[in-house]
Structure formats: C-alpha cells, structure tokens
Short mmCIF file of C-alpha atoms and ligand atoms in Angstrom, two decimals:
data_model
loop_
_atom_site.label_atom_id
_atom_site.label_comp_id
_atom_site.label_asym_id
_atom_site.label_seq_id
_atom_site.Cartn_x
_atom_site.Cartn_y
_atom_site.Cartn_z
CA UNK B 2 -58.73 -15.13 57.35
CA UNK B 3 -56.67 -12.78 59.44
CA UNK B 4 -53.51 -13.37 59.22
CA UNK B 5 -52.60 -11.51 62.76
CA UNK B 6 -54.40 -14.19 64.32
CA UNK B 7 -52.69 -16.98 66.23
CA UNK B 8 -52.41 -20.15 63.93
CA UNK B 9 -54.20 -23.15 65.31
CA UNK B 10 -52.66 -26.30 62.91
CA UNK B 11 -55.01 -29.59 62.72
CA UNK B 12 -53.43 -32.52 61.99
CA UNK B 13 -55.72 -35.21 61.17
CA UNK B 14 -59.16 -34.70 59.92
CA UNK B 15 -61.19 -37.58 61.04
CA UNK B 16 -64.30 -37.90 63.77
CA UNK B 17 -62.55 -36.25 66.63
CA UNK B 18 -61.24 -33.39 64.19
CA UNK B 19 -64.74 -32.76 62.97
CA UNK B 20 -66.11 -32.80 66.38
CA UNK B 21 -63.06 -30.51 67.50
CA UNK B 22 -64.11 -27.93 65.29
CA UNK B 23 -67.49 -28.17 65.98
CA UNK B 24 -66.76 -27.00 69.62
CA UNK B 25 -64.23 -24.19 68.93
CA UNK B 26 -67.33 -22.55 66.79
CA UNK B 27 -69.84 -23.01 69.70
CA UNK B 28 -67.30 -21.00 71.64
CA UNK B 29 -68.22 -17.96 70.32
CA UNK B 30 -65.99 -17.31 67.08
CA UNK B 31 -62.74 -18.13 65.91
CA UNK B 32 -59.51 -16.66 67.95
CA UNK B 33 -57.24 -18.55 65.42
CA UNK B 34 -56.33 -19.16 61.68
CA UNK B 35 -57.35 -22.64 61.49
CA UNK B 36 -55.51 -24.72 59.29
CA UNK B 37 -57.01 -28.67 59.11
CA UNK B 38 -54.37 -31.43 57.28
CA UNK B 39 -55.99 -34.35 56.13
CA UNK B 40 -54.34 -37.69 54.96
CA UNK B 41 -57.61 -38.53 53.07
CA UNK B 42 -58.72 -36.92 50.34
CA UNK B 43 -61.92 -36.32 52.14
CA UNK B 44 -63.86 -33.57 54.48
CA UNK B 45 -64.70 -35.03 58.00
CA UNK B 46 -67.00 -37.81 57.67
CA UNK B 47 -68.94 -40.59 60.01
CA UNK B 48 -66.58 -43.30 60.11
CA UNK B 49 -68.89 -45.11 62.23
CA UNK B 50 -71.09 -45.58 59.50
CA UNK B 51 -68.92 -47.02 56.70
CA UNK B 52 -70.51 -50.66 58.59
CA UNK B 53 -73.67 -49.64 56.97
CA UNK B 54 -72.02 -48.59 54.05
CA UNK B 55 -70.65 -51.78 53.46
CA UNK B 56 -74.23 -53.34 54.45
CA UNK B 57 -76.09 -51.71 51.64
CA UNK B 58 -77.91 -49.56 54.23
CA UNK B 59 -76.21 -45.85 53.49
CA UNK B 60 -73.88 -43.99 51.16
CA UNK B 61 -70.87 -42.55 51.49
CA UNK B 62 -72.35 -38.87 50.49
CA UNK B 63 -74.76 -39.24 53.14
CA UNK B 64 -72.11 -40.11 55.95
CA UNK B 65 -70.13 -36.64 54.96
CA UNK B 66 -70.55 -34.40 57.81
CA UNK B 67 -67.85 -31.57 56.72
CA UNK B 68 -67.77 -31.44 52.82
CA UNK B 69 -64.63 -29.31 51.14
CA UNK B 70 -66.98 -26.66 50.80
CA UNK B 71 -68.04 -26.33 54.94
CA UNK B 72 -64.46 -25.81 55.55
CA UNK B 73 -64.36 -22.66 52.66
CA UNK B 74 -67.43 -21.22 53.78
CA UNK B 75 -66.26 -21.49 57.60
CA UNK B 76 -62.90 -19.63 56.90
CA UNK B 77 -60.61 -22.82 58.15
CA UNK B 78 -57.72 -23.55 55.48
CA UNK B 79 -58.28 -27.40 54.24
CA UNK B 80 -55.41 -29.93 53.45
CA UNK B 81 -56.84 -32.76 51.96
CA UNK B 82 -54.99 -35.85 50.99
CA UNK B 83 -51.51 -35.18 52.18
CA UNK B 84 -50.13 -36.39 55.38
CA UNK B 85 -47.60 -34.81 57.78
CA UNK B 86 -44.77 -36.38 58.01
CA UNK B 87 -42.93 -34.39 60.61
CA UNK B 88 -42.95 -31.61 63.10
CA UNK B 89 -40.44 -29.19 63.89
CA UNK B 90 -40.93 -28.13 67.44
CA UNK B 91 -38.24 -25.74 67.32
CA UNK B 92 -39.59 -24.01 64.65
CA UNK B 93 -43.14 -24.78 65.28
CA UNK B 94 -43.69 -26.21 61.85
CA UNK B 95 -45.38 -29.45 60.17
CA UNK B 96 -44.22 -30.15 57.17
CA UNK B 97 -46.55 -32.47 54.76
CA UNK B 98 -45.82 -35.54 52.24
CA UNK B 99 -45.82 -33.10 49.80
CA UNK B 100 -43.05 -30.91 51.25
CA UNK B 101 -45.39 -27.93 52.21
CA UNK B 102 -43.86 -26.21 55.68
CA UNK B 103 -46.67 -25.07 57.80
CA UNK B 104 -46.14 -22.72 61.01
CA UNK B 105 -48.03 -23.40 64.20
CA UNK B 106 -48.36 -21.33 67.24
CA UNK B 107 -50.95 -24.28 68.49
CA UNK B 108 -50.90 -27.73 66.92
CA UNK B 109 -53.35 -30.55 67.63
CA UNK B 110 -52.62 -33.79 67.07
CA UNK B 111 -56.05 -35.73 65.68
CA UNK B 112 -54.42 -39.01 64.03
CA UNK B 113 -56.37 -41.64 64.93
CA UNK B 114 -55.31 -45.38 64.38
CA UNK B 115 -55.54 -47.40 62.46
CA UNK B 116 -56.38 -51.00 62.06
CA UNK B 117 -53.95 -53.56 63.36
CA UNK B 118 -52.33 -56.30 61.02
CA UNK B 119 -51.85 -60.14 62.02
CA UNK B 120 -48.81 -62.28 62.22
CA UNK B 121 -49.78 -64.18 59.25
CA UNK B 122 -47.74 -64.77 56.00
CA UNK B 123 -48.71 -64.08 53.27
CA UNK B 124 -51.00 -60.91 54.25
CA UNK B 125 -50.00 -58.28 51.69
CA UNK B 126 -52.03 -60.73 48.89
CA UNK B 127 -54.34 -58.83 47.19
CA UNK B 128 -57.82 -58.61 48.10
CA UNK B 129 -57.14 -58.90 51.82
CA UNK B 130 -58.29 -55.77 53.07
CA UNK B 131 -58.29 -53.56 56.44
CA UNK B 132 -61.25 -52.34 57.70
CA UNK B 133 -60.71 -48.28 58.71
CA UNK B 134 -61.49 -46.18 55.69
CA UNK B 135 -63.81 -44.95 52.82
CA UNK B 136 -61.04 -46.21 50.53
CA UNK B 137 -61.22 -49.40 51.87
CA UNK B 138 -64.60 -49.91 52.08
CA UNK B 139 -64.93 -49.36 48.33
CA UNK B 140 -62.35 -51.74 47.82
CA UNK B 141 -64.35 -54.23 49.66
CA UNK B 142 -67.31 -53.46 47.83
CA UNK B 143 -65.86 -54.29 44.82
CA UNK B 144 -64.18 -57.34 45.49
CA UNK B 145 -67.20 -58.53 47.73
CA UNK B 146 -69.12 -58.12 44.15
CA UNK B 147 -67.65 -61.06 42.88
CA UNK B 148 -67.00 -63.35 45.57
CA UNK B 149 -68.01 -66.10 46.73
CA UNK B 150 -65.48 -67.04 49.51
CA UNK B 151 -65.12 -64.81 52.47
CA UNK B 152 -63.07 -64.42 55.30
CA UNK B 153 -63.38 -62.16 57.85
CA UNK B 154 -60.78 -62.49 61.07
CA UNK B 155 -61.76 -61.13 64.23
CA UNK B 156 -65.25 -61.63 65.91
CA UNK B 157 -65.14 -58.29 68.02
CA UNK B 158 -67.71 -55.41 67.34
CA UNK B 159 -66.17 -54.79 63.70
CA UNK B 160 -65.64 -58.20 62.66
CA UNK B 161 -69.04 -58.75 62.81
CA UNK B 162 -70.31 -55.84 61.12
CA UNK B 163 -67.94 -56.24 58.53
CA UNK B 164 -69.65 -60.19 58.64
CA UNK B 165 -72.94 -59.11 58.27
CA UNK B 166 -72.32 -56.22 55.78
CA UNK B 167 -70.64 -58.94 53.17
CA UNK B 168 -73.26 -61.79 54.14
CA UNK B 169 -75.50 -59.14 52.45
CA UNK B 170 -73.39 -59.54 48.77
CA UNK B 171 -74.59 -63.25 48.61
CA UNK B 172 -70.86 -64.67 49.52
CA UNK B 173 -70.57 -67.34 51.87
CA UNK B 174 -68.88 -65.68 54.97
CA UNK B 175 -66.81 -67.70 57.50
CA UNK B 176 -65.48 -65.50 60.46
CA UNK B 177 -62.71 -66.43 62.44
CA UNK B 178 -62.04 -65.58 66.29
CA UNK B 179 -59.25 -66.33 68.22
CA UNK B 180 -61.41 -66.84 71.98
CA UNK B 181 -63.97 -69.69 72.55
CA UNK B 182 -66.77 -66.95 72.25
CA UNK B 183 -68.03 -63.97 70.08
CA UNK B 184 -67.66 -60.39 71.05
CA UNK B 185 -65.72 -61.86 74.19
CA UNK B 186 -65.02 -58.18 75.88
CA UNK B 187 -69.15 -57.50 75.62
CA UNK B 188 -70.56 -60.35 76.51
CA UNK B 189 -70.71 -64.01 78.39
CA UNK B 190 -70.61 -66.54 76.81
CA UNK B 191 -74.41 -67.14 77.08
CA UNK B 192 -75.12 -63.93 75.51
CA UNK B 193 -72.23 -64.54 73.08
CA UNK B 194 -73.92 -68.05 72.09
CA UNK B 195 -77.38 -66.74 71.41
CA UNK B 196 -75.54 -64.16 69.02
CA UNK B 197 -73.66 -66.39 67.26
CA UNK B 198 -76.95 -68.61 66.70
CA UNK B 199 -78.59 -65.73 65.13
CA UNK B 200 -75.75 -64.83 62.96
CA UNK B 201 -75.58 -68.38 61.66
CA UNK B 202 -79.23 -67.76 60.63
CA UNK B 203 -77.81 -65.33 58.27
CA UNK B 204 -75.74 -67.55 56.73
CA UNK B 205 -72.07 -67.12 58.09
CA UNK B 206 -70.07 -69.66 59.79
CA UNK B 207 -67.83 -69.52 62.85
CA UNK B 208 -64.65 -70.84 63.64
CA UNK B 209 -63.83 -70.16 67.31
CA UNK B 210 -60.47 -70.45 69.01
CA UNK B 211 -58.64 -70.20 66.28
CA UNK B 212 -56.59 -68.17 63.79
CA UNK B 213 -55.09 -67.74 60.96
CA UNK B 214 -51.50 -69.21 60.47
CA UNK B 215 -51.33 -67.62 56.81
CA UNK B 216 -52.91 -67.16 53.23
CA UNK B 217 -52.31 -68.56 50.01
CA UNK B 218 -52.24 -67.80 46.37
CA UNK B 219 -50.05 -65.88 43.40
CA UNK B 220 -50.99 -62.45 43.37
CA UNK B 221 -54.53 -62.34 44.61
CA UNK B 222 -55.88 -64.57 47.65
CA UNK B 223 -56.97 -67.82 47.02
CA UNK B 224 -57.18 -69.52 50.40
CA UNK B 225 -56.28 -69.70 54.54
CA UNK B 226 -54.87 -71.81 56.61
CA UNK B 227 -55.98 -71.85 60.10
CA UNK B 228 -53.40 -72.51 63.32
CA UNK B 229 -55.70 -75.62 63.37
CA UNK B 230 -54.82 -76.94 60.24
CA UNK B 231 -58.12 -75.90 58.57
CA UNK B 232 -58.10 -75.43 55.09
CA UNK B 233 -60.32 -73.06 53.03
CA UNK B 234 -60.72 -71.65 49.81
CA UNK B 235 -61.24 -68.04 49.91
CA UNK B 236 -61.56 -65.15 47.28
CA UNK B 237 -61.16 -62.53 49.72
CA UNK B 238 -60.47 -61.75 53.45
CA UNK B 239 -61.41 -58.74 55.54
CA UNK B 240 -58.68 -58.45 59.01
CA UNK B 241 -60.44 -56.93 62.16
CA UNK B 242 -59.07 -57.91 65.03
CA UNK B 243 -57.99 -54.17 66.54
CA UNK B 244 -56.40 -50.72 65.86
CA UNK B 245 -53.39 -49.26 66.64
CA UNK B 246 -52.86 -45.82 67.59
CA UNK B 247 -51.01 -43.46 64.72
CA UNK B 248 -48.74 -42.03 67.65
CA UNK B 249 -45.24 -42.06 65.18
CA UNK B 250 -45.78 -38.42 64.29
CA UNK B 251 -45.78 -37.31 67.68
CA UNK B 252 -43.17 -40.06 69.21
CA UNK B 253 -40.68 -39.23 66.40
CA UNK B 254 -40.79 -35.68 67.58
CA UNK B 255 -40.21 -36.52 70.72
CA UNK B 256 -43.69 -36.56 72.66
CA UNK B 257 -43.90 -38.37 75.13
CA UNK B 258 -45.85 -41.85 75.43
CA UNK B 259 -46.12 -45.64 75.38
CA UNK B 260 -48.37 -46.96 73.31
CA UNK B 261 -49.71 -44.08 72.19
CA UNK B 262 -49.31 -39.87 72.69
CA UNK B 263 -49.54 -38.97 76.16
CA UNK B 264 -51.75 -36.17 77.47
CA UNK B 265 -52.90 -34.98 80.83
CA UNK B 266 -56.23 -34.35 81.84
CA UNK B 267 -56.12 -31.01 79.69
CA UNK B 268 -55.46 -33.30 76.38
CA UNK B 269 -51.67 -31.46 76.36
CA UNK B 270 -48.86 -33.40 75.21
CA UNK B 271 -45.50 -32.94 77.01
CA UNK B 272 -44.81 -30.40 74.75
CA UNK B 273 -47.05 -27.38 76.05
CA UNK B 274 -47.51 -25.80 72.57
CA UNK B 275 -48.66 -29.08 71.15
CA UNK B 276 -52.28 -30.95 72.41
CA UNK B 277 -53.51 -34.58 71.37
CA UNK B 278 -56.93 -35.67 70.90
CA UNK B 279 -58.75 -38.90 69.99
CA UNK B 280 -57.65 -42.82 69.52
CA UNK B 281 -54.15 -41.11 69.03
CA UNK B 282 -53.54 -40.81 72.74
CA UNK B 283 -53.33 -42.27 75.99
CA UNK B 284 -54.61 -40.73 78.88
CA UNK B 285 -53.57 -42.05 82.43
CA UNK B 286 -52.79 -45.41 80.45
CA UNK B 287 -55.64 -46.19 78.60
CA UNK B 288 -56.08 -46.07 75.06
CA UNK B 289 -59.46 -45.43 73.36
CA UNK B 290 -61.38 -46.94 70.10
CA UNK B 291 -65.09 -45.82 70.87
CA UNK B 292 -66.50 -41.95 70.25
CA UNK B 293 -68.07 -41.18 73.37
CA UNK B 294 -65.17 -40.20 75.40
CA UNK B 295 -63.07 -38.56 72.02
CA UNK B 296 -66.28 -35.95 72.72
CA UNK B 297 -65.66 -34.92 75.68
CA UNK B 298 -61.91 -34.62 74.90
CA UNK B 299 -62.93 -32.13 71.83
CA UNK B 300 -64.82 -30.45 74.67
CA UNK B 301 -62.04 -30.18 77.18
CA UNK B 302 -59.54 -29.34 74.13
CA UNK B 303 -61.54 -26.40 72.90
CA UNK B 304 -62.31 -25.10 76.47
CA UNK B 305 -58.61 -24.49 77.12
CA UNK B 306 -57.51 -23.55 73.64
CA UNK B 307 -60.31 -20.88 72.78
CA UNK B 308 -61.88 -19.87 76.63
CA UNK B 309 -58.98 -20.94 78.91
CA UNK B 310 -61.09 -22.98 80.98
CA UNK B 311 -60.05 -25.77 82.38
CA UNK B 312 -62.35 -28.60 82.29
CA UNK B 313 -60.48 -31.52 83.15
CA UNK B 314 -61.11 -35.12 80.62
CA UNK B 315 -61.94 -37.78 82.97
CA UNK B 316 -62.65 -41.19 81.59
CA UNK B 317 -66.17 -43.17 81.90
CA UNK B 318 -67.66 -46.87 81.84
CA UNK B 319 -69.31 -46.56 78.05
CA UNK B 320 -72.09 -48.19 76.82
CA UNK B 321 -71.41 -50.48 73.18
CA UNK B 322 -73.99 -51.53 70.96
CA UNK B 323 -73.87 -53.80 67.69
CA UNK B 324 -75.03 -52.41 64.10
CA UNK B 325 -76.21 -55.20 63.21
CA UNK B 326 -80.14 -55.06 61.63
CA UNK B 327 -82.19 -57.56 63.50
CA UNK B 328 -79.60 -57.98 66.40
CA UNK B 329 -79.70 -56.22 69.83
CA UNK B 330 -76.65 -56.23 71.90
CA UNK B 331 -76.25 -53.65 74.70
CA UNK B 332 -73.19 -54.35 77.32
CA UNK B 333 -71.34 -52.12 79.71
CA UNK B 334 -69.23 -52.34 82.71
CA UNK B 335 -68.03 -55.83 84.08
CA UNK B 336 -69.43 -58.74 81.75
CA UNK B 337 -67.82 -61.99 83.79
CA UNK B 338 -69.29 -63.34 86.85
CA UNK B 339 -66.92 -63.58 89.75
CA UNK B 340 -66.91 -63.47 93.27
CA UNK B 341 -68.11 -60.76 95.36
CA UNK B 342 -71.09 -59.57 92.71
CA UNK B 343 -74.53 -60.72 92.79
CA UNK B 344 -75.85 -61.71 89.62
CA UNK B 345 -79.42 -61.16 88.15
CA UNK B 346 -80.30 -63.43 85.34
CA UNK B 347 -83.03 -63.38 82.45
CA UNK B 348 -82.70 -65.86 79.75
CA UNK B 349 -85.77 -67.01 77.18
CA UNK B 350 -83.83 -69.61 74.65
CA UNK B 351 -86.93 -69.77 72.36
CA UNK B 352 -86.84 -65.57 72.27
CA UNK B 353 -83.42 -65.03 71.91
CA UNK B 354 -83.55 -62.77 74.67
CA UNK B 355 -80.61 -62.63 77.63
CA UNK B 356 -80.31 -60.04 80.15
CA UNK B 357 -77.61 -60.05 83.14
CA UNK B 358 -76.98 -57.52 85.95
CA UNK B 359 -73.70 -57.75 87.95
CA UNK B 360 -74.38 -55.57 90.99
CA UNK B 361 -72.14 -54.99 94.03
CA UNK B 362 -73.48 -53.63 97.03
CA UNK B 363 -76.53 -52.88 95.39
CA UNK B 364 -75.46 -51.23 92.60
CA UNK B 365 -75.19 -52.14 89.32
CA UNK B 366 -71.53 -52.32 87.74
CA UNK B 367 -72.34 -54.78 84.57
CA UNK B 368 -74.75 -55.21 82.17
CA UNK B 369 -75.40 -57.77 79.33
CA UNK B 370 -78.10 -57.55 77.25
CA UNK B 371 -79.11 -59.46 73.95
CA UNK B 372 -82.36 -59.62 72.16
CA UNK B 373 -84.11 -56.97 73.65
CA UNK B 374 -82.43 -53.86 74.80
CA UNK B 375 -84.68 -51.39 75.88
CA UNK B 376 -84.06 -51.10 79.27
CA UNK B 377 -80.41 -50.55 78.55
CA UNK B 378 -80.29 -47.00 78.35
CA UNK B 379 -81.74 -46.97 82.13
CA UNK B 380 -79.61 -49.27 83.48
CA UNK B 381 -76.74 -47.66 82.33
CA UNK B 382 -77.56 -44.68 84.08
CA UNK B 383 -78.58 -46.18 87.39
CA UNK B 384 -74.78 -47.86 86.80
CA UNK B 385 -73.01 -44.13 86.16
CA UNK B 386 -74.87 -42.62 88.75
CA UNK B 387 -74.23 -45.50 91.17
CA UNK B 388 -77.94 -45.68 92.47
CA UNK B 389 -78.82 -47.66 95.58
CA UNK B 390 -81.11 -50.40 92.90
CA UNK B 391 -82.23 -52.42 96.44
CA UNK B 392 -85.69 -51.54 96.63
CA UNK B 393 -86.22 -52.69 93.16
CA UNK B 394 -84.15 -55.83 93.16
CA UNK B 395 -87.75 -57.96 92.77
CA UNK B 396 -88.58 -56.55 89.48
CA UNK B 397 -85.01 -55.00 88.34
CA UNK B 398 -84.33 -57.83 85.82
CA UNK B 399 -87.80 -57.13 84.18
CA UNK B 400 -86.51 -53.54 83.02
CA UNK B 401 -87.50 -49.98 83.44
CA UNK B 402 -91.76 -50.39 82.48
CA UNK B 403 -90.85 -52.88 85.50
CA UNK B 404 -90.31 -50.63 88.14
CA UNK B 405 -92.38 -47.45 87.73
CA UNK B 406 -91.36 -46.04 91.24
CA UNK B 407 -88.30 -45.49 89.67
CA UNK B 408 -88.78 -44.39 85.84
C1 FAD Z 528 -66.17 -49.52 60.36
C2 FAD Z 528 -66.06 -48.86 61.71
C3 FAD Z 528 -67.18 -48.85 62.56
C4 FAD Z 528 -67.09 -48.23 63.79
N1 FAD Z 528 -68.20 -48.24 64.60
C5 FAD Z 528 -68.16 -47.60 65.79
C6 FAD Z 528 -69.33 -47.54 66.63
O1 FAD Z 528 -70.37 -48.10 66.31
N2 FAD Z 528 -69.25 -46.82 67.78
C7 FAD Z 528 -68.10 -46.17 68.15
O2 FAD Z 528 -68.09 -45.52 69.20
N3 FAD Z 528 -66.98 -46.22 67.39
C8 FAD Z 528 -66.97 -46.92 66.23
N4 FAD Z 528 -65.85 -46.98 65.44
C9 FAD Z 528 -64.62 -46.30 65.93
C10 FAD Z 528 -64.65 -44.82 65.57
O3 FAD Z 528 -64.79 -44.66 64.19
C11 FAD Z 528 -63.35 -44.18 66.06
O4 FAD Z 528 -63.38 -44.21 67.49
C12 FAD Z 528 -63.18 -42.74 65.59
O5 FAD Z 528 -63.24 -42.62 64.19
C13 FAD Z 528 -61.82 -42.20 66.07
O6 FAD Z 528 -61.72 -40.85 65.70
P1 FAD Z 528 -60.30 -40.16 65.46
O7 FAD Z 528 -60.60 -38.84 64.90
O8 FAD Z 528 -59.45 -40.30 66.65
O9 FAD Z 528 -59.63 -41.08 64.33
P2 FAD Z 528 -60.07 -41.24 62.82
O10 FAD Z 528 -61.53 -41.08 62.66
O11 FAD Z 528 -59.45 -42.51 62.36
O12 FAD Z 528 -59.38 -40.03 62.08
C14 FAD Z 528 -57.98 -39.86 62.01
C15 FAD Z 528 -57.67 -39.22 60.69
O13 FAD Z 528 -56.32 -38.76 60.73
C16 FAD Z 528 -55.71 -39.03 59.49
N5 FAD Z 528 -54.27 -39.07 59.68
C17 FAD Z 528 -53.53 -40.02 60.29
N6 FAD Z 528 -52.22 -39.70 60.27
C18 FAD Z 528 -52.13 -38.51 59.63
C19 FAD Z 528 -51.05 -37.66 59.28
N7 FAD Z 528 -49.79 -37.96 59.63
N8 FAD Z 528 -51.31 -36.53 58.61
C20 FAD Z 528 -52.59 -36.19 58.28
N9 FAD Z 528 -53.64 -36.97 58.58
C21 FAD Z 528 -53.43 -38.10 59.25
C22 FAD Z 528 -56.30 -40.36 59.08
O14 FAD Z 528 -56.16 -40.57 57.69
C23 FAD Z 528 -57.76 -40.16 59.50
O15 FAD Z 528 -58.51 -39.58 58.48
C24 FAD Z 528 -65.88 -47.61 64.20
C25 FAD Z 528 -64.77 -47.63 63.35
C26 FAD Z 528 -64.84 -48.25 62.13
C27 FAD Z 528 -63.63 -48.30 61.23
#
C-alpha cells in the first residue's frame, strides 16, 4: 500500500461494493489506498443467492465472491464487522462502531437497505425473522429445522422464494399478501393465478388481501392474527414485504435526499468529495432493489473516480425473473392492460403456460410470461431497442423460433 496515494474509503461491502471494486481494477491499477468497511463479518458475497441457500440448492461458501483473503492479496485494507456510524465531512473522516477514525480524500457510500418491518405488534418475538442477510438466513435454517408452522408475509419476488425455500424443510407454509394477486408488480392477475396454482402444488397456502394485524406468544412466536380475523398457529414467521434504503449515515451528515441519498447522473452526492452507489440512493427519484442497474452505477462510479470520464447512469426498463425450481416467470415493462395498448394473448390452462405482449404503436412496452420463458430474453430486447414488431405481429405471440426473419 502506498501511503502517498489518495485514500478511496468504502463504506459498505455488499453486491454493489464487490462489483465497485471489480471495475476500479479493470481500469488499469489502483490510483488509491482502498480502504473497504463492512458491517458484516463477511467478504463480498452473492446476496442474490442466499434464496437458494435457504432452498437447499447452494452454500454459503460457494456464494462468496471476495473472501478476506482476495482483499489481502489485492492490496485493499478490509473492515469487517464494524459499521460506520458517522462521517465527518469537515475532517473527511468515518469513524466506525468501534471508535476507529478513518481519513478519506474520496468516500463511497455502498449501504444498501435493508428489509422493511410491518406495523404489527408483537414483531420483535423471537423466531420472526427478516429476510436480507447470511446471518439471517442461518437463523432461518435453524428454526425452519424444527417447524412445522410457517408464515411468510409478503407475496412479492422474495416472499416467494423465501416460500418455496422453507416448503423444502417439510413445514407447512402459509404466505400472506396484502393485494388480491401474487407478485402483483410482475404480473396480471392471469399470470399471477397460474403461479399461485403451481405453488399450491408444492404445498403452501395463500391468503390474499390480507395482513397481519399482529403475533402472539411469550418469548418465542406462537401464532398470527390476520386484519381479517384469521387465526393461526405458527412456530415461525419470515417478513418480506420490501426494503428500505440505509440512507441515515449519509442524511445525518447532511447529504442530501428523500427517501434515500441523492446522486446525479455521476453517482455524486451533494457533497462533491463524497459519491453513493447502490439501493442506498435515489437517482432522479427512483429508488432501486434489483442488480442490473447497481452495475452500471459501479461502472459510471469507477469511470469518474479512477479515469475521469464521465459516463453518465441513466436508468432502464429491467427484466425480473423468479428462483423458483420448476417455475418460469419472466415480466418487464407495463404488466396491466389499459387503454391505448394493444394486447397479444397466449394462454394454455392445461400447460401452465401464459404469455402477454402490451405493445403501443407497434412496439412492445410489456411483457408477461409464465410457464415457458424462452422467448423472453428476445422480447426484451425488441422492447429496449424499441423495434418496429409490425411485420411479425401474426406469429409474435408464438416467440422468437416463431419468426425467423427476425432471430
Ligand atoms: C434473498 C434475496 C434475494 C434476492 N434476489 C435478487 C434477484 O434474484 N435479482 C436481483 O436483481 N436482486 C435480488 N436481490 C436484491 C439484491 O440482493 C440487491 O439489489 C443488492 O444486494 C443490493 O446491493 P447493495 O450493495 O446496494 O446492498 P447490499 O448487498 O445490501 O450491501 C450493503 C452492505 O452494506 C452494509 N452496511 C450497511 N450500513 C453500513 C454501515 N453503516 N457501515 C458499514 N457497512 C454497512 C450492509 O451490512 C451490507 O453488507 C435479492 C435480495 C435478497 C435479500
């Protein structure tokens, strides 16, 4: 390390972090001392993956993309398991939980969120977990050993993941959503009623439209009422219904934002010496809690921090997809109907399959797919790149091995 360098301070050391560093050393070298400060105790890893964790399908070694080790050999000073708990932007210092003062002459903010609580009483019970973490995963893991009684609150992407992944311990799993239909930002409620079908085939139930008005038991949960007056016993209860942005560190210095730090199209904060990155900012408004874009903001980060370019962040329509084994769900762009769009429908009931094209003027600005995706990768492209999709409007529907004049 060379201690003449400028000092480039970290804070955060999740997937944008990792993926941060990753494109300062495809720049060509390191123009900083780079310091990384982690609240967990671990290297950067794939958070994406603790779903399969939880499902049986991976490990946590294998989802460890920067061990302690990467960081040694790569010359980039590693604070694990202590958070910051303030900056000092006059003296250009972070000081940690554990009282350590460290100088900056660039910091980058890399919090992340983290997963939003409910209203309900009762929620600090124990074995109600959140869903954001190794820690917590394990914690599931263990408790989902011995259940028999789940809960899991929130039928978005996560919720039903974290459904699935406890299904798989043998416990009978009940989710809870508060809107009439499943995964209600991805899909129709077509699409989302085929899904749900499946996912009863795996032997959890749903309870739509509702929530939950608050847990009981002594120490440990023992059972949920719903705002419907529903009664069940439970031995555990997993809450995903959304994240929140860790912005306090930055707000409480005095950054500027709303719900979360704000950046410009260069990912700096209002404070030039200090730059944002991931689902701890908001950019022209808009929050974020997929990976895609948080690449391209390491990208445009590391481009003006290390080469002075300037490559401006610009949001983009992004694709999601459920990891879910046995289930294919591919939806971007619009997902309702409504006036003005044309709408190309697929459905076979007996297949499970669903497929739904919003297009206006001829182009495609929404897709739903469930059952069989493959043609999803194409359509989404035809949607970024805003192709004229008229001449193939007779076979569109039937996917890309459809319409060879245009694979
Ligand atoms: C189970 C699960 C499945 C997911 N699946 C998908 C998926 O399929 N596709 C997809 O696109 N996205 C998915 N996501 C979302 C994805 O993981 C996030 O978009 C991504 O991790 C955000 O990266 P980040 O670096 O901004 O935040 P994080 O990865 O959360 O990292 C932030 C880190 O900063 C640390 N930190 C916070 N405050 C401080 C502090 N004051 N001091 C020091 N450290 C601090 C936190 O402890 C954390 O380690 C999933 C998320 C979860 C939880």
């Amino acid at each position: 390390m060379n201690e003449a360098q400028p000092s480039l301070v970290i804070v955060g050391n999740g997937m944008v972090a990792g993926r941060f560093l990753d494109e300062v050393r495809a720049r060509d070298g390191q123009p900083y001392r780079i310091t990384v400060i982690g609240a967990e105790p671990h290297g950067s890893y794939n958070r994406i993956m603790l779903s399969s964790v939880l499902a049986k399908d991976t490990t946590v070694p294998a989802i460890v993309q920067k061990d302690h080790a990467w960081y040694a050999e790569h010359g980039i000073e590693f604070v694990s398991g202590s958070a910051v708990v303030a900056i000092d932007r006059q003296k250009q210092e972070v000081e940690t939980a554990c009282g350590q003062r460290i100088y900056y002459d660039e910091l980058v903010l890399a919090t992340g969120s983290r997963a939003a609580r409910i209203p309900a009483r009762n929620l600090d019970l124990q074995h109600i977990f959140l869903f954001r973490t190794i820690a917590d995963t394990h914690g599931m893991m263990d408790a989902a050993a011995s259940a028999s009684s789940v809960l899991v609150v929130g039928g978005g992407l996560l919720g039903l993941e974290a459904a699935y992944g406890l299904a798989k311990f043998g416990a009978k799993v009940t989710l809870v959503h508060r809107s009439p239909w499943l995964l209600n930002r991805q899909l129709d409620r077509d699409a989302a009623a085929m899904l749900q079908n499946v996912m009863s085939g795996m032997g959890i139930e749903f309870k739509l439209s509702d929530e939950v008005d608050h847990f009981h038991g002594e120490s440990k949960v023992e059972g949920v009422t719903l705002k419907s007056g529903d009664t069940l016993a439970i031995d555990m209860a997993v809450i995903a219904t959304g994240i929140k942005p860790n912005a306090e560190l930055g707000i409480d210095a005095g950054l500027l934002g709303q719900r979360a730090i704000a950046v410009d199209d260069f990912m700096q904060t209002s404070d030039p010496r200090i730059s944002a990155i991931g689902e701890c900012i908001e950019h022209d408004g808009q929050t974020f809690g997929l990976v895609d874009p948080l690449w391209r903001q390491a990208e445009t980060l590391a481009a003006r921090l290390v080469k002075a370019e300037r490559l401006p962040f610009r949001n983009q329509a992004i694709a999601t997809k459920l990891k879910v084994s046995g289930v294919q769900v591919f939806s971007a762009g619009e997902v309702q109907t409504r006036e003005g769009l044309r709408e190309l429908c697929l459905r076979d009931d007996a297949a499970h399959i669903y497929r739904k094209l919003l297009l206006e003027d001829q182009r495609i600005v929404g897709i739903v797919l469930f059952g069989d995706v493959r043609s999803g990768n194409w359509y989404f492209e035809l949607m970024q790149q805003q192709v004229d999709v008229g001449p193939l409007l007779p076979t569109l529907i039937y996917g890309q091995e459809y319409c060879p004049e245009a694979a």
